[in-house]
């Protein structure tokens, strides 16, 4: 039976020391059976310290952290657990400067911790295509030209010139999927839509030309934002995906203030993960991110 923690105070009470954290992570990682992270063998020897194990086949000695984002971490798991609670339960996430202060670590360490957690929270695969009524839209992420230094201005006062592009698709009252794209050409946009939306679904978009032609596979409806139209017949709108962009922009502007185009996909994935797990309890949301810990993100890969 997993511990329950509805607040950060409850979390610290549930995990008073390092061993309780190790035991909890072990119970989640090995809930379907023990295995060696090196060769996959399920014959494991345990040591009295309750922290190390040995594989009966490859003879490698390892801890429960090996093969996960916790591998080789110098931080105690209690601090990791606090970071996980904060990133999964604050609606717009947490800044690395704030996390550094809360955990008494350097900002550089906090930044790496958060990116490793974003790596764990990424959506690796989808169980089924979106269906029913689905909305698709794009947004531009980048500062206003008038707010930039003169040497950094690229001309123009509006639109997407010089900005990163995020494409979003959301099933009403269902799952969200986002992707950073290099352009808004019809081939780029429609390929992503067709990969993620079941044929025959009702598709809502704005009047952007990239969506022209999707009527062959979907019941495609558009709203003309350029003419000031946002809702037609009560149900023809893209308000659901527009509200997603509001969350993403508030996360970037209000919490992080600025994100690089290089890492934008990671921040979008973090927001997407929280959105898709919004119905979970605090405990279930934390345990869900524990379930995605497989795979190590190295610092040199992150900054490459």
Short mmCIF file of C-alpha atoms in Angstrom, two decimals:
data_model
loop_
_atom_site.label_atom_id
_atom_site.label_comp_id
_atom_site.label_asym_id
_atom_site.label_seq_id
_atom_site.Cartn_x
_atom_site.Cartn_y
_atom_site.Cartn_z
CA UNK A 1 0.00 0.00 0.00
CA UNK A 2 1.50 3.33 -1.10
CA UNK A 3 1.82 6.22 1.33
CA UNK A 4 -0.60 9.13 0.87
CA UNK A 5 0.49 12.78 0.86
CA UNK A 6 -1.84 15.64 0.03
CA UNK A 7 0.56 18.40 1.02
CA UNK A 8 4.29 19.00 1.22
CA UNK A 9 4.01 18.67 5.00
CA UNK A 10 2.34 15.25 4.58
CA UNK A 11 5.07 14.25 2.14
CA UNK A 12 7.83 14.93 4.65
CA UNK A 13 5.92 13.07 7.35
CA UNK A 14 5.44 10.07 5.03
CA UNK A 15 9.14 10.01 4.10
CA UNK A 16 11.12 11.01 7.21
CA UNK A 17 14.43 9.55 6.00
CA UNK A 18 16.30 8.30 2.94
CA UNK A 19 15.37 4.64 3.45
CA UNK A 20 11.62 5.30 3.31
CA UNK A 21 12.16 7.14 0.00
CA UNK A 22 14.19 4.24 -1.40
CA UNK A 23 11.55 1.73 -0.29
CA UNK A 24 8.76 3.75 -1.91
CA UNK A 25 10.57 4.13 -5.22
CA UNK A 26 11.49 0.46 -5.16
CA UNK A 27 7.85 -0.56 -4.60
CA UNK A 28 6.79 1.44 -7.68
CA UNK A 29 9.67 0.51 -9.98
CA UNK A 30 9.43 -3.20 -9.15
CA UNK A 31 5.68 -3.48 -8.71
CA UNK A 32 5.53 -5.92 -11.65
CA UNK A 33 8.54 -7.89 -10.41
CA UNK A 34 12.21 -7.39 -9.68
CA UNK A 35 14.68 -7.04 -12.55
CA UNK A 36 18.30 -6.16 -13.16
CA UNK A 37 18.73 -2.76 -14.87
CA UNK A 38 21.82 -4.08 -16.67
CA UNK A 39 20.58 -7.34 -18.24
CA UNK A 40 16.90 -7.62 -17.30
CA UNK A 41 17.29 -10.81 -15.25
CA UNK A 42 14.64 -11.27 -12.55
CA UNK A 43 16.83 -13.24 -10.12
CA UNK A 44 18.05 -10.61 -7.68
CA UNK A 45 20.10 -10.97 -4.48
CA UNK A 46 19.42 -8.50 -1.68
CA UNK A 47 21.92 -7.12 0.84
CA UNK A 48 21.34 -6.27 4.47
CA UNK A 49 21.75 -2.54 3.88
CA UNK A 50 18.40 -2.64 1.95
CA UNK A 51 19.92 -0.28 -0.62
CA UNK A 52 22.01 -2.48 -2.89
CA UNK A 53 21.28 -5.59 -4.94
CA UNK A 54 23.15 -8.05 -7.12
CA UNK A 55 22.10 -9.79 -10.31
CA UNK A 56 22.35 -13.59 -10.33
CA UNK A 57 23.18 -13.60 -14.07
CA UNK A 58 25.48 -10.69 -14.92
CA UNK A 59 26.77 -10.44 -11.31
CA UNK A 60 26.50 -6.65 -11.39
CA UNK A 61 25.87 -4.87 -8.11
CA UNK A 62 23.44 -1.96 -8.31
CA UNK A 63 21.03 0.29 -6.44
CA UNK A 64 17.37 0.90 -7.27
CA UNK A 65 18.43 4.24 -8.83
CA UNK A 66 20.50 2.69 -11.64
CA UNK A 67 18.92 3.16 -15.06
CA UNK A 68 16.67 5.99 -13.88
CA UNK A 69 16.93 9.78 -13.70
CA UNK A 70 18.23 9.33 -10.14
CA UNK A 71 21.36 7.46 -11.25
CA UNK A 72 24.58 8.96 -9.82
CA UNK A 73 22.68 11.81 -8.16
CA UNK A 74 24.46 13.43 -5.22
CA UNK A 75 21.19 14.76 -3.80
CA UNK A 76 19.26 12.77 -1.19
CA UNK A 77 16.00 11.31 -2.44
CA UNK A 78 14.06 13.38 0.10
CA UNK A 79 15.09 16.51 -1.82
CA UNK A 80 14.13 14.84 -5.08
CA UNK A 81 10.74 13.93 -3.61
CA UNK A 82 10.19 17.57 -2.60
CA UNK A 83 11.11 18.73 -6.10
CA UNK A 84 8.72 16.19 -7.62
CA UNK A 85 5.90 17.35 -5.35
CA UNK A 86 6.49 20.98 -6.35
CA UNK A 87 6.73 20.44 -10.11
CA UNK A 88 3.71 18.13 -10.25
CA UNK A 89 1.39 20.15 -8.02
CA UNK A 90 2.13 23.78 -8.80
CA UNK A 91 -0.16 24.53 -11.78
CA UNK A 92 2.53 26.47 -13.64
CA UNK A 93 5.58 24.62 -12.35
CA UNK A 94 8.44 26.15 -10.39
CA UNK A 95 11.46 28.24 -11.35
CA UNK A 96 14.94 26.81 -10.84
CA UNK A 97 15.89 29.86 -8.73
CA UNK A 98 12.94 29.21 -6.40
CA UNK A 99 13.63 25.48 -6.19
CA UNK A 100 17.29 26.17 -5.41
CA UNK A 101 16.27 28.31 -2.45
CA UNK A 102 13.64 25.82 -1.23
CA UNK A 103 16.01 22.83 -1.36
CA UNK A 104 19.22 24.64 -0.36
CA UNK A 105 21.05 23.67 -3.54
CA UNK A 106 22.66 25.69 -6.32
CA UNK A 107 20.58 27.13 -9.15
CA UNK A 108 22.57 25.03 -11.62
CA UNK A 109 21.67 21.85 -9.70
CA UNK A 110 18.03 22.91 -9.45
CA UNK A 111 17.90 23.58 -13.20
CA UNK A 112 19.29 20.10 -13.91
CA UNK A 113 16.88 18.50 -11.41
CA UNK A 114 13.90 20.13 -13.12
CA UNK A 115 15.03 19.07 -16.58
CA UNK A 116 15.51 15.50 -15.40
CA UNK A 117 11.97 15.56 -14.03
CA UNK A 118 10.69 16.97 -17.32
CA UNK A 119 12.46 14.06 -18.98
CA UNK A 120 10.55 11.68 -16.69
CA UNK A 121 7.26 13.50 -17.32
CA UNK A 122 7.54 13.42 -21.10
CA UNK A 123 4.80 11.56 -22.96
CA UNK A 124 6.68 8.73 -24.61
CA UNK A 125 3.81 7.10 -26.47
CA UNK A 126 0.09 7.39 -26.92
CA UNK A 127 -2.36 4.58 -26.29
CA UNK A 128 -4.96 5.69 -28.81
CA UNK A 129 -5.64 8.51 -31.26
CA UNK A 130 -7.74 11.45 -30.14
CA UNK A 131 -11.37 11.23 -31.21
CA UNK A 132 -14.76 12.84 -30.83
CA UNK A 133 -14.46 16.63 -30.96
CA UNK A 134 -10.84 17.70 -31.29
CA UNK A 135 -9.33 21.17 -31.47
CA UNK A 136 -6.02 22.05 -33.13
CA UNK A 137 -4.17 25.35 -33.03
CA UNK A 138 -0.71 26.87 -33.06
CA UNK A 139 0.96 29.51 -30.94
CA UNK A 140 4.16 31.52 -31.17
CA UNK A 141 6.58 31.74 -28.26
CA UNK A 142 9.04 34.61 -28.10
CA UNK A 143 9.37 38.16 -26.86
CA UNK A 144 7.80 41.17 -28.50
CA UNK A 145 10.06 42.97 -30.93
CA UNK A 146 9.56 46.31 -29.17
CA UNK A 147 10.88 44.83 -25.90
CA UNK A 148 14.12 43.53 -27.40
CA UNK A 149 17.47 45.29 -27.58
CA UNK A 150 17.88 47.10 -30.88
CA UNK A 151 20.60 44.69 -32.02
CA UNK A 152 18.28 41.71 -31.48
CA UNK A 153 15.27 43.06 -33.37
CA UNK A 154 14.46 41.29 -36.62
CA UNK A 155 11.89 43.72 -37.93
CA UNK A 156 8.12 43.75 -37.71
CA UNK A 157 5.92 44.29 -34.70
CA UNK A 158 3.65 41.24 -34.67
CA UNK A 159 3.15 37.74 -36.01
CA UNK A 160 5.52 34.84 -35.69
CA UNK A 161 8.67 36.26 -37.26
CA UNK A 162 11.69 35.03 -35.30
CA UNK A 163 9.57 33.10 -32.80
CA UNK A 164 9.32 29.40 -31.96
CA UNK A 165 6.12 27.57 -32.93
CA UNK A 166 4.15 25.13 -30.77
CA UNK A 167 1.35 23.07 -32.30
CA UNK A 168 -1.33 21.74 -29.97
CA UNK A 169 -4.14 19.21 -30.38
CA UNK A 170 -6.65 18.58 -27.60
CA UNK A 171 -9.65 16.29 -27.31
CA UNK A 172 -12.44 18.14 -25.55
CA UNK A 173 -12.55 16.93 -21.95
CA UNK A 174 -9.68 14.61 -22.82
CA UNK A 175 -6.00 14.40 -23.63
CA UNK A 176 -3.65 17.11 -24.88
CA UNK A 177 -0.69 16.68 -27.23
CA UNK A 178 1.84 19.36 -28.12
CA UNK A 179 4.85 19.55 -30.40
CA UNK A 180 7.40 22.22 -31.25
CA UNK A 181 7.48 22.52 -35.06
CA UNK A 182 9.90 24.24 -37.40
CA UNK A 183 7.21 25.66 -39.69
CA UNK A 184 3.48 25.83 -40.33
CA UNK A 185 3.46 24.34 -43.80
CA UNK A 186 0.43 22.21 -44.60
CA UNK A 187 2.54 19.04 -44.87
CA UNK A 188 4.07 19.57 -41.40
CA UNK A 189 0.82 20.42 -39.63
CA UNK A 190 -1.42 17.89 -41.35
CA UNK A 191 1.04 15.04 -40.81
CA UNK A 192 0.97 15.66 -37.05
CA UNK A 193 -2.82 16.01 -37.02
CA UNK A 194 -3.34 12.76 -38.91
CA UNK A 195 -0.88 10.92 -36.66
CA UNK A 196 -2.78 11.98 -33.54
CA UNK A 197 -6.47 12.28 -34.50
CA UNK A 198 -8.72 9.39 -35.53
CA UNK A 199 -10.28 9.68 -38.96
CA UNK A 200 -13.93 10.74 -38.91
CA UNK A 201 -13.50 12.91 -35.81
CA UNK A 202 -14.87 16.43 -35.63
CA UNK A 203 -11.93 18.82 -36.01
CA UNK A 204 -12.03 22.48 -34.96
CA UNK A 205 -9.34 24.91 -36.14
CA UNK A 206 -8.93 28.54 -37.02
CA UNK A 207 -8.71 29.76 -40.62
CA UNK A 208 -4.95 29.14 -41.02
CA UNK A 209 -4.18 27.76 -44.48
CA UNK A 210 -2.15 24.86 -43.08
CA UNK A 211 -5.40 23.13 -42.10
CA UNK A 212 -6.95 23.36 -45.57
CA UNK A 213 -7.54 19.87 -46.95
CA UNK A 214 -8.21 18.12 -43.65
CA UNK A 215 -11.89 17.94 -44.58
CA UNK A 216 -11.07 14.78 -46.55
CA UNK A 217 -10.48 12.83 -43.33
CA UNK A 218 -12.41 14.83 -40.72
CA UNK A 219 -15.57 16.83 -40.20
CA UNK A 220 -13.54 20.02 -40.34
CA UNK A 221 -14.96 23.30 -39.02
CA UNK A 222 -13.14 26.63 -38.80
CA UNK A 223 -13.66 29.86 -36.91
CA UNK A 224 -12.40 33.09 -38.44
CA UNK A 225 -10.35 34.77 -35.73
CA UNK A 226 -9.16 37.37 -38.22
CA UNK A 227 -12.74 38.59 -38.57
CA UNK A 228 -13.33 38.61 -34.83
CA UNK A 229 -15.22 35.32 -34.76
CA UNK A 230 -14.45 33.06 -31.80
CA UNK A 231 -17.63 31.02 -31.22
CA UNK A 232 -20.29 29.90 -33.67
CA UNK A 233 -23.40 27.91 -32.84
CA UNK A 234 -22.20 27.47 -29.23
CA UNK A 235 -19.99 24.46 -30.01
CA UNK A 236 -17.86 25.60 -32.96
CA UNK A 237 -14.78 27.12 -31.31
CA UNK A 238 -11.16 26.52 -30.35
CA UNK A 239 -11.48 27.82 -26.80
CA UNK A 240 -10.14 24.60 -25.23
CA UNK A 241 -6.79 24.75 -27.01
CA UNK A 242 -6.66 28.54 -26.56
CA UNK A 243 -6.93 28.02 -22.80
CA UNK A 244 -3.98 25.61 -23.03
CA UNK A 245 -1.88 28.35 -24.64
CA UNK A 246 -2.85 30.66 -21.79
CA UNK A 247 -1.45 28.12 -19.32
CA UNK A 248 1.77 27.72 -21.32
CA UNK A 249 2.28 31.49 -21.67
CA UNK A 250 1.60 32.08 -17.95
CA UNK A 251 4.10 29.34 -17.12
CA UNK A 252 6.78 30.91 -19.28
CA UNK A 253 6.12 34.58 -18.53
CA UNK A 254 5.09 34.29 -14.90
CA UNK A 255 7.41 31.54 -13.64
CA UNK A 256 10.41 31.16 -15.94
CA UNK A 257 10.28 34.62 -17.60
CA UNK A 258 12.24 33.27 -20.58
CA UNK A 259 13.00 29.87 -22.08
CA UNK A 260 15.37 29.08 -24.93
CA UNK A 261 13.98 27.62 -28.18
CA UNK A 262 16.35 24.69 -27.61
CA UNK A 263 14.51 23.59 -24.45
CA UNK A 264 11.01 24.84 -25.32
CA UNK A 265 9.81 21.31 -26.12
CA UNK A 266 10.73 20.21 -22.58
CA UNK A 267 8.71 23.03 -20.98
CA UNK A 268 5.77 22.31 -23.29
CA UNK A 269 5.99 18.61 -22.38
CA UNK A 270 5.95 19.49 -18.67
CA UNK A 271 2.79 21.56 -19.12
CA UNK A 272 1.22 18.83 -21.27
CA UNK A 273 1.95 16.18 -18.63
CA UNK A 274 0.31 18.23 -15.88
CA UNK A 275 -2.72 18.92 -18.07
CA UNK A 276 -3.18 15.24 -18.91
CA UNK A 277 -2.92 14.24 -15.25
CA UNK A 278 -5.11 17.03 -13.91
CA UNK A 279 -7.77 14.59 -12.65
CA UNK A 280 -5.29 12.67 -10.49
CA UNK A 281 -4.96 13.12 -6.76
CA UNK A 282 -1.74 14.64 -5.41
CA UNK A 283 -0.41 11.20 -4.46
CA UNK A 284 -1.35 9.56 -7.77
CA UNK A 285 0.22 12.40 -9.74
CA UNK A 286 3.52 11.98 -7.92
CA UNK A 287 3.46 8.20 -8.31
CA UNK A 288 2.69 8.64 -12.03
CA UNK A 289 5.90 10.58 -12.55
CA UNK A 290 7.81 7.91 -10.58
CA UNK A 291 6.56 5.40 -13.15
CA UNK A 292 8.31 7.33 -15.93
CA UNK A 293 11.75 7.46 -14.33
CA UNK A 294 13.36 4.90 -16.66
CA UNK A 295 16.14 6.36 -18.76
CA UNK A 296 18.92 8.64 -17.64
CA UNK A 297 19.37 12.22 -18.85
CA UNK A 298 23.03 13.26 -18.71
CA UNK A 299 24.04 16.88 -18.19
CA UNK A 300 26.33 16.90 -21.21
CA UNK A 301 23.43 15.73 -23.38
CA UNK A 302 21.16 18.41 -21.94
CA UNK A 303 23.55 21.27 -22.71
CA UNK A 304 24.91 19.89 -26.01
#
